[in-house]
mmCIF file of C-alpha atoms and ligand atoms in Angstrom:
data_model
loop_
_atom_site.group_PDB
_atom_site.id
_atom_site.type_symbol
_atom_site.label_atom_id
_atom_site.label_comp_id
_atom_site.label_asym_id
_atom_site.label_seq_id
_atom_site.Cartn_x
_atom_site.Cartn_y
_atom_site.Cartn_z
ATOM 1 C CA MET A 1 89.651 11.675 -67.971
ATOM 2 C CA GLU A 2 86.877 9.880 -69.824
ATOM 3 C CA ASN A 3 84.353 12.460 -70.970
ATOM 4 C CA ARG A 4 81.189 10.516 -70.204
ATOM 5 C CA TYR A 5 78.188 11.552 -68.116
ATOM 6 C CA PRO A 6 76.715 11.048 -65.588
ATOM 7 C CA ARG A 7 79.976 11.321 -63.790
ATOM 8 C CA LEU A 8 81.007 10.965 -60.160
ATOM 9 C CA GLU A 9 84.090 12.996 -59.318
ATOM 10 C CA VAL A 10 86.021 11.797 -56.308
ATOM 11 C CA ASN A 11 88.448 14.258 -54.740
ATOM 12 C CA LEU A 12 90.982 11.936 -53.114
ATOM 13 C CA GLU A 13 92.886 14.867 -51.614
ATOM 14 C CA HIS A 14 89.780 16.015 -49.728
ATOM 15 C CA LEU A 15 89.008 12.443 -48.734
ATOM 16 C CA ARG A 16 92.486 11.963 -47.271
ATOM 17 C CA HIS A 17 92.111 15.259 -45.419
ATOM 18 C CA ASN A 18 88.878 14.003 -43.828
ATOM 19 C CA VAL A 19 90.464 10.682 -42.877
ATOM 20 C CA VAL A 20 93.476 12.363 -41.262
ATOM 21 C CA ASN A 21 91.256 14.841 -39.419
ATOM 22 C CA ILE A 22 89.025 12.137 -37.907
ATOM 23 C CA VAL A 23 91.953 9.805 -37.168
ATOM 24 C CA GLU A 24 93.729 12.613 -35.284
ATOM 25 C CA LYS A 25 90.631 13.800 -33.459
ATOM 26 C CA CYS A 26 89.776 10.283 -32.309
ATOM 27 C CA GLY A 27 93.435 9.482 -31.642
ATOM 28 C CA ALA A 28 93.521 12.317 -29.125
ATOM 29 C CA HIS A 29 90.938 10.323 -27.138
ATOM 30 C CA GLY A 30 92.853 7.044 -27.514
ATOM 31 C CA ILE A 31 90.437 5.827 -30.158
ATOM 32 C CA GLN A 32 91.337 3.955 -33.331
ATOM 33 C CA ILE A 33 89.348 4.170 -36.539
ATOM 34 C CA ALA A 34 88.051 1.376 -38.712
ATOM 35 C CA GLY A 35 87.538 2.948 -42.146
ATOM 36 C CA VAL A 36 84.164 1.813 -43.464
ATOM 37 C CA ILE A 37 84.153 1.556 -47.259
ATOM 38 C CA LYS A 38 80.622 0.278 -47.914
ATOM 39 C CA GLY A 39 79.180 3.774 -48.419
ATOM 40 C CA ALA A 40 81.292 4.056 -51.548
ATOM 41 C CA THR A 41 80.587 0.447 -52.598
ATOM 42 C CA GLY A 42 84.104 -0.484 -51.554
ATOM 43 C CA LEU A 43 85.976 1.576 -54.158
ATOM 44 C CA PRO A 44 89.612 0.473 -53.657
ATOM 45 C CA GLU A 45 90.768 4.097 -53.968
ATOM 46 C CA VAL A 46 88.626 4.915 -50.953
ATOM 47 C CA ALA A 47 90.107 2.005 -49.013
ATOM 48 C CA LYS A 48 93.575 3.303 -49.922
ATOM 49 C CA ALA A 49 92.718 6.805 -48.705
ATOM 50 C CA TYR A 50 91.618 5.366 -45.342
ATOM 51 C CA ASP A 51 94.807 3.337 -45.227
ATOM 52 C CA GLU A 52 97.089 6.268 -46.041
ATOM 53 C CA GLY A 53 95.190 8.558 -43.672
ATOM 54 C CA GLY A 54 95.884 6.289 -40.723
ATOM 55 C CA ALA A 55 92.820 4.094 -40.251
ATOM 56 C CA ALA A 56 93.746 1.074 -38.112
ATOM 57 C CA MET A 57 91.641 -1.284 -40.198
ATOM 58 C CA ILE A 58 89.410 -1.386 -43.252
ATOM 59 C CA ALA A 59 85.800 -2.411 -42.747
ATOM 60 C CA SER A 60 82.808 -3.371 -44.847
ATOM 61 C CA SER A 61 79.520 -5.194 -44.585
ATOM 62 C CA ARG A 62 80.351 -7.080 -47.784
ATOM 63 C CA LEU A 63 83.105 -9.591 -48.421
ATOM 64 C CA GLU A 64 83.549 -8.728 -52.094
ATOM 65 C CA GLN A 65 84.457 -5.158 -51.108
ATOM 66 C CA LEU A 66 87.046 -6.368 -48.608
ATOM 67 C CA GLN A 67 88.428 -8.695 -51.272
ATOM 68 C CA ALA A 68 88.797 -5.721 -53.630
ATOM 69 C CA ALA A 69 90.637 -3.791 -50.899
ATOM 70 C CA LYS A 70 92.982 -6.707 -50.385
ATOM 71 C CA ASP A 71 93.528 -7.063 -54.135
ATOM 72 C CA ALA A 72 94.393 -3.351 -54.224
ATOM 73 C CA GLY A 73 97.270 -4.044 -51.841
ATOM 74 C CA ILE A 74 95.757 -3.057 -48.497
ATOM 75 C CA GLU A 75 97.674 -4.824 -45.730
ATOM 76 C CA LYS A 76 95.756 -3.463 -42.749
ATOM 77 C CA PRO A 77 93.430 -5.839 -40.905
ATOM 78 C CA LEU A 78 90.087 -6.331 -42.674
ATOM 79 C CA MET A 79 86.900 -6.286 -40.631
ATOM 80 C CA LEU A 80 83.492 -7.653 -41.634
ATOM 81 C CA ILE A 81 80.886 -5.430 -39.973
ATOM 82 C CA ARG A 82 77.737 -7.294 -40.963
ATOM 83 C CA ILE A 83 77.052 -10.438 -38.946
ATOM 84 C CA PRO A 84 78.515 -13.229 -41.118
ATOM 85 C CA MET A 85 76.073 -15.411 -43.012
ATOM 86 C CA LEU A 86 76.457 -19.101 -42.194
ATOM 87 C CA SER A 87 76.974 -19.638 -45.913
ATOM 88 C CA GLU A 88 80.025 -17.357 -45.993
ATOM 89 C CA VAL A 89 81.987 -18.323 -42.869
ATOM 90 C CA LYS A 90 84.703 -20.055 -44.888
ATOM 91 C CA GLU A 91 85.355 -16.907 -46.915
ATOM 92 C CA VAL A 92 85.135 -14.792 -43.766
ATOM 93 C CA VAL A 93 87.989 -16.608 -42.055
ATOM 94 C CA LYS A 94 90.045 -16.798 -45.246
ATOM 95 C CA LEU A 95 89.764 -13.134 -46.109
ATOM 96 C CA THR A 96 89.116 -11.143 -42.936
ATOM 97 C CA ASP A 97 90.923 -10.805 -39.643
ATOM 98 C CA ILE A 98 87.998 -9.780 -37.527
ATOM 99 C CA SER A 99 84.189 -9.828 -37.647
ATOM 100 C CA LEU A 100 81.269 -8.482 -35.648
ATOM 101 C CA ASN A 101 79.049 -11.235 -34.265
ATOM 102 C CA SER A 102 75.823 -11.901 -32.393
ATOM 103 C CA GLU A 103 74.972 -15.572 -32.997
ATOM 104 C CA MET A 104 76.682 -18.466 -31.198
ATOM 105 C CA GLU A 105 75.850 -20.785 -34.096
ATOM 106 C CA VAL A 106 77.760 -18.533 -36.484
ATOM 107 C CA ILE A 107 80.711 -18.167 -34.118
ATOM 108 C CA LYS A 108 80.933 -21.960 -33.798
ATOM 109 C CA ALA A 109 80.907 -22.239 -37.583
ATOM 110 C CA LEU A 110 83.645 -19.580 -37.749
ATOM 111 C CA ASN A 111 85.679 -21.569 -35.228
ATOM 112 C CA GLN A 112 85.274 -24.730 -37.292
ATOM 113 C CA ALA A 113 86.145 -22.960 -40.552
ATOM 114 C CA ALA A 114 89.148 -21.262 -38.941
ATOM 115 C CA ARG A 115 90.377 -24.599 -37.656
ATOM 116 C CA GLU A 116 90.143 -26.067 -41.149
ATOM 117 C CA GLU A 117 92.068 -23.107 -42.528
ATOM 118 C CA GLY A 118 94.608 -23.220 -39.715
ATOM 119 C CA LYS A 119 93.740 -19.640 -38.777
ATOM 120 C CA LEU A 120 92.847 -17.555 -35.761
ATOM 121 C CA HIS A 121 89.763 -15.411 -36.355
ATOM 122 C CA LYS A 122 89.007 -12.467 -34.086
ATOM 123 C CA VAL A 123 85.478 -11.554 -33.039
ATOM 124 C CA ILE A 124 83.793 -8.571 -31.473
ATOM 125 C CA LEU A 125 80.435 -9.425 -29.904
ATOM 126 C CA MET A 126 77.724 -6.889 -30.536
ATOM 127 C CA ALA A 127 75.363 -5.606 -27.862
ATOM 128 C CA ASP A 128 72.026 -4.170 -28.989
ATOM 129 C CA LEU A 129 71.494 -1.149 -26.769
ATOM 130 C CA GLY A 130 68.151 -0.188 -28.276
ATOM 131 C CA ASP A 131 68.764 0.601 -31.941
ATOM 132 C CA LEU A 132 67.253 -2.831 -32.653
ATOM 133 C CA ARG A 133 69.366 -4.030 -35.526
ATOM 134 C CA GLU A 134 72.164 -6.512 -34.755
ATOM 135 C CA GLY A 135 73.451 -7.587 -31.375
ATOM 136 C CA PHE A 136 72.656 -9.511 -28.193
ATOM 137 C CA TRP A 137 69.646 -8.012 -26.462
ATOM 138 C CA ASP A 138 70.143 -10.054 -23.305
ATOM 139 C CA LYS A 139 73.361 -8.862 -21.618
ATOM 140 C CA ASP A 140 73.794 -12.082 -19.621
ATOM 141 C CA GLU A 141 73.616 -14.044 -22.846
ATOM 142 C CA LEU A 142 76.402 -11.857 -24.288
ATOM 143 C CA ILE A 143 78.570 -12.376 -21.202
ATOM 144 C CA GLU A 144 78.001 -16.157 -21.363
ATOM 145 C CA ALA A 145 78.928 -16.155 -25.060
ATOM 146 C CA CYS A 146 82.148 -14.294 -24.223
ATOM 147 C CA GLU A 147 83.002 -16.870 -21.552
ATOM 148 C CA TYR A 148 82.252 -19.733 -23.911
ATOM 149 C CA ILE A 149 84.522 -18.341 -26.627
ATOM 150 C CA GLU A 150 87.257 -17.582 -24.099
ATOM 151 C CA ASN A 151 87.211 -21.024 -22.517
ATOM 152 C CA LYS A 152 86.065 -23.394 -25.240
ATOM 153 C CA MET A 153 87.255 -22.065 -28.563
ATOM 154 C CA ILE A 154 90.716 -22.349 -30.026
ATOM 155 C CA ASN A 155 90.446 -20.797 -33.469
ATOM 156 C CA VAL A 156 88.141 -17.921 -32.545
ATOM 157 C CA GLN A 157 89.514 -15.225 -30.270
ATOM 158 C CA LEU A 158 87.317 -12.762 -28.419
ATOM 159 C CA VAL A 159 88.879 -9.316 -28.838
ATOM 160 C CA GLY A 160 86.091 -7.061 -27.701
ATOM 161 C CA ILE A 161 82.494 -5.998 -27.556
ATOM 162 C CA GLY A 162 80.744 -3.307 -29.506
ATOM 163 C CA THR A 163 77.476 -1.687 -30.402
ATOM 164 C CA ASN A 164 75.808 0.071 -33.278
ATOM 165 C CA LEU A 165 73.495 3.052 -32.906
ATOM 166 C CA GLY A 166 71.583 5.305 -35.245
ATOM 167 C CA CYS A 167 71.132 2.851 -38.114
ATOM 168 C CA TYR A 168 67.661 1.329 -37.733
ATOM 169 C CA GLY A 169 66.173 2.723 -34.550
ATOM 170 C CA SER A 170 67.644 6.220 -34.984
ATOM 171 C CA VAL A 171 68.907 6.003 -31.402
ATOM 172 C CA MET A 172 71.473 8.670 -30.520
ATOM 173 C CA ALA A 173 74.953 7.798 -29.293
ATOM 174 C CA THR A 174 74.526 9.598 -25.987
ATOM 175 C CA VAL A 175 77.042 9.476 -23.141
ATOM 176 C CA GLU A 176 74.576 7.225 -21.284
ATOM 177 C CA LYS A 177 74.360 4.690 -24.122
ATOM 178 C CA LEU A 178 78.134 4.493 -24.485
ATOM 179 C CA GLU A 179 78.564 4.250 -20.691
ATOM 180 C CA GLU A 180 76.162 1.309 -20.818
ATOM 181 C CA LEU A 181 78.500 -0.368 -23.325
ATOM 182 C CA CYS A 182 81.532 0.357 -21.136
ATOM 183 C CA GLU A 183 79.825 -1.122 -18.075
ATOM 184 C CA LEU A 184 79.038 -4.234 -20.060
ATOM 185 C CA ALA A 185 82.681 -4.412 -21.163
ATOM 186 C CA GLU A 186 83.738 -4.194 -17.515
ATOM 187 C CA ALA A 187 81.349 -7.001 -16.605
ATOM 188 C CA VAL A 188 82.849 -9.161 -19.363
ATOM 189 C CA GLU A 189 86.389 -8.298 -18.252
ATOM 190 C CA ALA A 190 85.542 -9.213 -14.664
ATOM 191 C CA LYS A 191 84.274 -12.623 -15.797
ATOM 192 C CA LEU A 192 87.284 -13.283 -18.032
ATOM 193 C CA GLY A 193 89.846 -11.845 -15.649
ATOM 194 C CA ARG A 194 91.500 -9.844 -18.409
ATOM 195 C CA GLU A 195 91.071 -6.671 -20.387
ATOM 196 C CA LEU A 196 89.354 -6.597 -23.756
ATOM 197 C CA GLU A 197 91.377 -5.259 -26.650
ATOM 198 C CA TYR A 198 88.460 -3.332 -28.142
ATOM 199 C CA VAL A 199 85.406 -1.533 -26.903
ATOM 200 C CA ALA A 200 83.802 -0.503 -30.168
ATOM 201 C CA GLY A 201 81.483 2.413 -29.596
ATOM 202 C CA GLY A 202 79.614 2.690 -32.847
ATOM 203 C CA ALA A 203 79.716 4.593 -36.101
ATOM 204 C CA THR A 204 79.560 8.198 -37.325
ATOM 205 C CA SER A 205 76.787 9.033 -34.868
ATOM 206 C CA SER A 206 79.343 8.487 -32.073
ATOM 207 C CA LEU A 207 81.572 11.233 -33.489
ATOM 208 C CA THR A 208 79.201 13.679 -31.785
ATOM 209 C CA ARG A 209 80.766 12.498 -28.519
ATOM 210 C CA ILE A 210 84.237 13.266 -29.881
ATOM 211 C CA TRP A 211 83.149 16.779 -30.866
ATOM 212 C CA ASP A 212 81.694 17.284 -27.371
ATOM 213 C CA HIS A 213 84.785 15.768 -25.692
ATOM 214 C CA ASP A 214 82.602 13.531 -23.553
ATOM 215 C CA ILE A 215 83.203 10.099 -25.040
ATOM 216 C CA PRO A 216 83.678 7.533 -22.251
ATOM 217 C CA LYS A 217 87.368 6.673 -21.732
ATOM 218 C CA LYS A 218 86.934 2.965 -22.277
ATOM 219 C CA ILE A 219 85.762 3.335 -25.881
ATOM 220 C CA ASN A 220 88.796 2.746 -28.112
ATOM 221 C CA LEU A 221 87.448 1.892 -31.562
ATOM 222 C CA LEU A 222 84.932 3.579 -33.866
ATOM 223 C CA ARG A 223 83.817 2.401 -37.305
ATOM 224 C CA ILE A 224 83.478 5.475 -39.494
ATOM 225 C CA GLY A 225 81.980 5.767 -42.971
ATOM 226 C CA GLU A 226 79.627 8.714 -43.514
ATOM 227 C CA GLY A 227 81.483 11.120 -41.223
ATOM 228 C CA ILE A 228 84.534 10.864 -43.463
ATOM 229 C CA LEU A 229 83.061 10.160 -46.894
ATOM 230 C CA THR A 230 80.242 12.687 -47.213
ATOM 231 C CA ALA A 231 80.582 14.364 -43.796
ATOM 232 C CA LEU A 232 77.114 15.913 -43.909
ATOM 233 C CA ASP A 233 75.023 14.276 -41.216
ATOM 234 C CA MET A 234 76.780 15.667 -38.130
ATOM 235 C CA GLY A 235 76.182 19.162 -39.416
ATOM 236 C CA ARG A 236 72.705 18.927 -40.862
ATOM 237 C CA PHE A 237 71.133 16.470 -38.417
ATOM 238 C CA TYR A 238 72.914 17.257 -35.160
ATOM 239 C CA GLY A 239 73.950 20.873 -35.716
ATOM 240 C CA TYR A 240 77.682 20.361 -35.130
ATOM 241 C CA ASP A 241 80.293 22.599 -36.723
ATOM 242 C CA ILE A 242 82.128 20.328 -39.131
ATOM 243 C CA SER A 243 83.607 23.053 -41.315
ATOM 244 C CA GLU A 244 87.045 21.488 -40.877
ATOM 245 C CA LEU A 245 85.848 18.524 -42.958
ATOM 246 C CA TYR A 246 85.254 18.623 -46.713
ATOM 247 C CA GLN A 247 81.653 17.963 -47.726
ATOM 248 C CA ASP A 248 82.580 17.758 -51.410
ATOM 249 C CA VAL A 249 84.692 14.615 -51.613
ATOM 250 C CA PHE A 250 82.092 13.257 -54.039
ATOM 251 C CA LYS A 251 80.332 15.304 -56.711
ATOM 252 C CA LEU A 252 77.778 14.078 -59.205
ATOM 253 C CA LYS A 253 77.755 15.740 -62.620
ATOM 254 C CA ALA A 254 74.955 15.259 -65.126
ATOM 255 C CA GLU A 255 74.280 16.529 -68.626
ATOM 256 C CA VAL A 256 71.314 18.608 -69.763
ATOM 257 C CA ILE A 257 69.473 16.815 -72.591
ATOM 258 C CA GLU A 258 66.432 19.059 -73.004
ATOM 259 C CA VAL A 259 65.432 22.628 -72.030
ATOM 260 C CA LYS A 260 61.851 23.815 -72.593
ATOM 261 C CA ASN A 261 59.036 25.894 -71.182
ATOM 262 C CA LYS A 262 56.278 23.570 -69.994
ATOM 263 C CA PRO A 263 53.285 23.504 -67.656
ATOM 264 C CA THR A 264 54.112 22.482 -64.086
ATOM 265 C CA HIS A 265 50.956 20.394 -63.689
ATOM 266 C CA PRO A 266 50.649 17.266 -65.849
ATOM 267 C CA VAL A 267 48.062 17.599 -68.604
ATOM 268 C CA GLY A 268 45.590 14.692 -68.797
ATOM 269 C CA THR A 269 44.092 12.118 -66.446
ATOM 270 C CA ILE A 270 46.536 11.532 -63.548
ATOM 271 C CA THR A 271 47.138 7.871 -62.692
ATOM 272 C CA ILE A 272 50.488 6.543 -61.443
ATOM 273 C CA ASP A 273 54.132 7.374 -62.227
ATOM 274 C CA ALA A 274 56.879 4.982 -63.396
ATOM 275 C CA PHE A 275 57.261 3.590 -59.874
ATOM 276 C CA GLY A 276 53.560 3.067 -59.166
ATOM 277 C CA GLN A 277 53.114 6.218 -57.135
ATOM 278 C CA THR A 278 50.953 9.303 -57.547
ATOM 279 C CA PRO A 279 52.970 12.324 -56.433
ATOM 280 C CA GLU A 280 51.384 15.700 -55.695
ATOM 281 C CA TYR A 281 51.861 18.113 -58.586
ATOM 282 C CA VAL A 282 51.677 21.806 -57.761
ATOM 283 C CA ASP A 283 50.403 24.042 -60.571
ATOM 284 C CA ARG A 284 52.825 26.961 -60.867
ATOM 285 C CA GLY A 285 51.897 27.800 -64.448
ATOM 286 C CA ILE A 286 54.343 27.596 -67.333
ATOM 287 C CA ARG A 287 57.963 27.385 -66.202
ATOM 288 C CA ARG A 288 61.311 26.676 -67.784
ATOM 289 C CA ARG A 289 62.614 23.233 -67.021
ATOM 290 C CA ALA A 290 65.591 21.122 -67.971
ATOM 291 C CA LEU A 291 65.953 17.371 -68.302
ATOM 292 C CA LEU A 292 69.130 15.588 -67.190
ATOM 293 C CA GLY A 293 70.550 12.317 -68.446
ATOM 294 C CA VAL A 294 70.643 10.665 -65.038
ATOM 295 C CA GLY A 295 67.878 9.003 -63.049
ATOM 296 C CA ARG A 296 66.688 7.021 -60.087
ATOM 297 C CA VAL A 297 68.467 3.877 -61.257
ATOM 298 C CA ASP A 298 71.716 5.800 -60.742
ATOM 299 C CA TYR A 299 71.096 7.622 -57.464
ATOM 300 C CA GLY A 300 68.011 6.224 -55.732
ATOM 301 C CA HIS A 301 65.945 9.088 -54.347
ATOM 302 C CA TRP A 302 65.828 12.376 -56.220
ATOM 303 C CA GLU A 303 64.695 14.112 -53.028
ATOM 304 C CA ASP A 304 68.180 13.457 -51.600
ATOM 305 C CA LEU A 305 70.066 15.240 -54.390
ATOM 306 C CA ILE A 306 71.725 18.475 -53.314
ATOM 307 C CA CYS A 307 71.889 20.732 -56.371
ATOM 308 C CA CYS A 308 74.886 23.096 -56.490
ATOM 309 C CA GLU A 309 73.445 25.199 -59.334
ATOM 310 C CA GLU A 310 72.138 28.569 -58.217
ATOM 311 C CA GLY A 311 68.363 28.907 -58.532
ATOM 312 C CA VAL A 312 67.855 25.365 -59.791
ATOM 313 C CA GLU A 313 65.421 23.012 -58.087
ATOM 314 C CA VAL A 314 65.091 19.262 -58.617
ATOM 315 C CA ILE A 315 61.379 18.540 -59.031
ATOM 316 C CA GLY A 316 61.200 14.896 -59.987
ATOM 317 C CA ALA A 317 62.719 11.908 -61.702
ATOM 318 C CA SER A 318 62.079 8.578 -63.343
ATOM 319 C CA SER A 319 64.481 5.674 -63.883
ATOM 320 C CA ASP A 320 66.799 7.454 -66.317
ATOM 321 C CA HIS A 321 65.696 11.090 -66.269
ATOM 322 C CA THR A 322 65.851 13.910 -63.756
ATOM 323 C CA ILE A 323 63.659 16.990 -64.121
ATOM 324 C CA VAL A 324 64.891 20.314 -62.770
ATOM 325 C CA ASP A 325 63.138 23.682 -62.633
ATOM 326 C CA VAL A 326 65.449 26.344 -64.085
ATOM 327 C CA GLU A 327 62.938 29.219 -64.291
ATOM 328 C CA ASP A 328 64.755 31.130 -61.505
ATOM 329 C CA ALA A 329 68.230 29.905 -62.423
ATOM 330 C CA VAL A 330 71.072 32.398 -62.518
ATOM 331 C CA LYS A 331 72.517 30.717 -65.591
ATOM 332 C CA ASP A 332 70.810 30.335 -68.966
ATOM 333 C CA TYR A 333 71.046 26.554 -69.349
ATOM 334 C CA LYS A 334 71.444 24.986 -72.775
ATOM 335 C CA VAL A 335 71.460 21.412 -74.024
ATOM 336 C CA GLY A 336 74.895 19.928 -73.353
ATOM 337 C CA ASP A 337 75.496 21.965 -70.174
ATOM 338 C CA ILE A 338 76.611 20.135 -67.061
ATOM 339 C CA MET A 339 74.913 20.422 -63.675
ATOM 340 C CA GLU A 340 76.635 19.599 -60.420
ATOM 341 C CA PHE A 341 75.269 17.958 -57.277
ATOM 342 C CA GLU A 342 76.600 17.435 -53.807
ATOM 343 C CA ILE A 343 75.624 14.036 -52.555
ATOM 344 C CA CYS A 344 74.663 12.542 -49.247
ATOM 345 C CA TYR A 345 75.360 9.026 -48.004
ATOM 346 C CA SER A 346 72.275 7.393 -49.511
ATOM 347 C CA THR A 347 72.989 8.908 -52.936
ATOM 348 C CA LEU A 348 76.639 7.837 -52.691
ATOM 349 C CA VAL A 349 75.701 4.216 -52.100
ATOM 350 C CA TYR A 350 73.693 4.175 -55.325
ATOM 351 C CA VAL A 351 75.961 6.201 -57.635
ATOM 352 C CA THR A 352 79.018 4.153 -56.723
ATOM 353 C CA SER A 353 77.198 0.921 -57.501
ATOM 354 C CA SER A 354 75.708 2.054 -60.820
ATOM 355 C CA ASP A 355 77.656 0.854 -63.872
ATOM 356 C CA ASN A 356 76.173 3.766 -65.759
ATOM 357 C CA VAL A 357 78.006 6.355 -63.640
ATOM 358 C CA ASN A 358 81.506 7.209 -64.807
ATOM 359 C CA ILE A 359 83.686 7.379 -61.687
ATOM 360 C CA VAL A 360 86.601 9.778 -62.055
ATOM 361 C CA PHE A 361 89.314 10.524 -59.482
ATOM 362 C CA VAL A 362 90.546 14.099 -59.340
HETATM 363 C C1 LIG B 401 77.622 0.916 -41.838
HETATM 364 C C2 LIG B 401 78.160 0.578 -40.521
HETATM 365 C C3 LIG B 401 79.068 1.447 -39.900
HETATM 366 C C4 LIG B 401 79.468 2.770 -40.469
HETATM 367 O O1 LIG B 401 78.413 3.669 -40.363
HETATM 368 P P1 LIG B 401 78.606 5.222 -40.725
HETATM 369 O O2 LIG B 401 77.371 5.845 -40.197
HETATM 370 O O3 LIG B 401 78.699 5.281 -42.207
HETATM 371 O O4 LIG B 401 79.820 5.698 -40.069
HETATM 372 C C5 LIG B 401 79.582 1.055 -38.681
HETATM 373 N N1 LIG B 401 79.237 -0.105 -38.102
HETATM 374 C C6 LIG B 401 78.365 -0.956 -38.677
HETATM 375 C C7 LIG B 401 78.028 -2.221 -37.965
HETATM 376 C C8 LIG B 401 77.796 -0.638 -39.902
HETATM 377 O O5 LIG B 401 76.935 -1.491 -40.455
#
């Protein structure tokens, strides 16, 4: 184990446990899981854990991450979950088996590229049900696109429709929203005169329907990242009991580089900080504080860090430093000590993509 900090410890055992738990829970409702690896910047070990835990496919928004999964020996179908760029359709059909789509122009380009490659590329058409990111807004337009693919395309195969909720518009995956998707799927099936292979009912936010046992029967595929990787949001945002999942698959560890008693309010004329902002500084007198050798370049937003040290509070950060208040800490921190943080999805995205963070599998 390389002894370098900051360090991200990945507990693969706990990760596999979470995968198996979600795969079984969803399986009981006839639902398959696409394991979404983008939250961990496509770490191949994470893709392998999804694979071993029973995910039906491996999914990412980024081709390079799917390539890494393939290079790591993953043989499950690979799914691109960001609408393909026109400039990448060739790679999409070469590398992936299935992609989420919302633009006829892109699907035509996929068909052309697939023909040139002598391949059959599968597509799921996305319906925007109000979250206002990707997807057809006009339902008739989606149905027409399905018919066009079904009747006119040879190298692109329509395998289903899907939706995404809770990413931009913060819209909840309610029973009503998912029923709306199922009704649309039925309308498509009526037009095509056949059943769709997949009705893809969203991401982690749709797991709330699994926990409540009220997910519509027709939904048979979910794309899950956060709910398996960090497994925090269902508990802290929706109040669900997720104690059967590990919340500590990923842990960030950082080293103390300075410990001193200092004023809590900056001394001098206040202008702007390293990122052009002027935060509010509360004067709490002289307090003991520690400095850590990790910063915003590594993890994004210091406000999102979840400190595991008793009595320690993160109070700010710049690019390469994090400042923590240790006045009320249980432990007497010294230079060279290590502090531990639980991390949420947004932190995970950053720490896994920072070259400066030493990723260690335990
Ligand atoms: C990121 C993403 C997911 C996974 O979201 P989680 O909340 O991490 O489960 C699913 N579908 C699409 C289209 C995505 O972009």
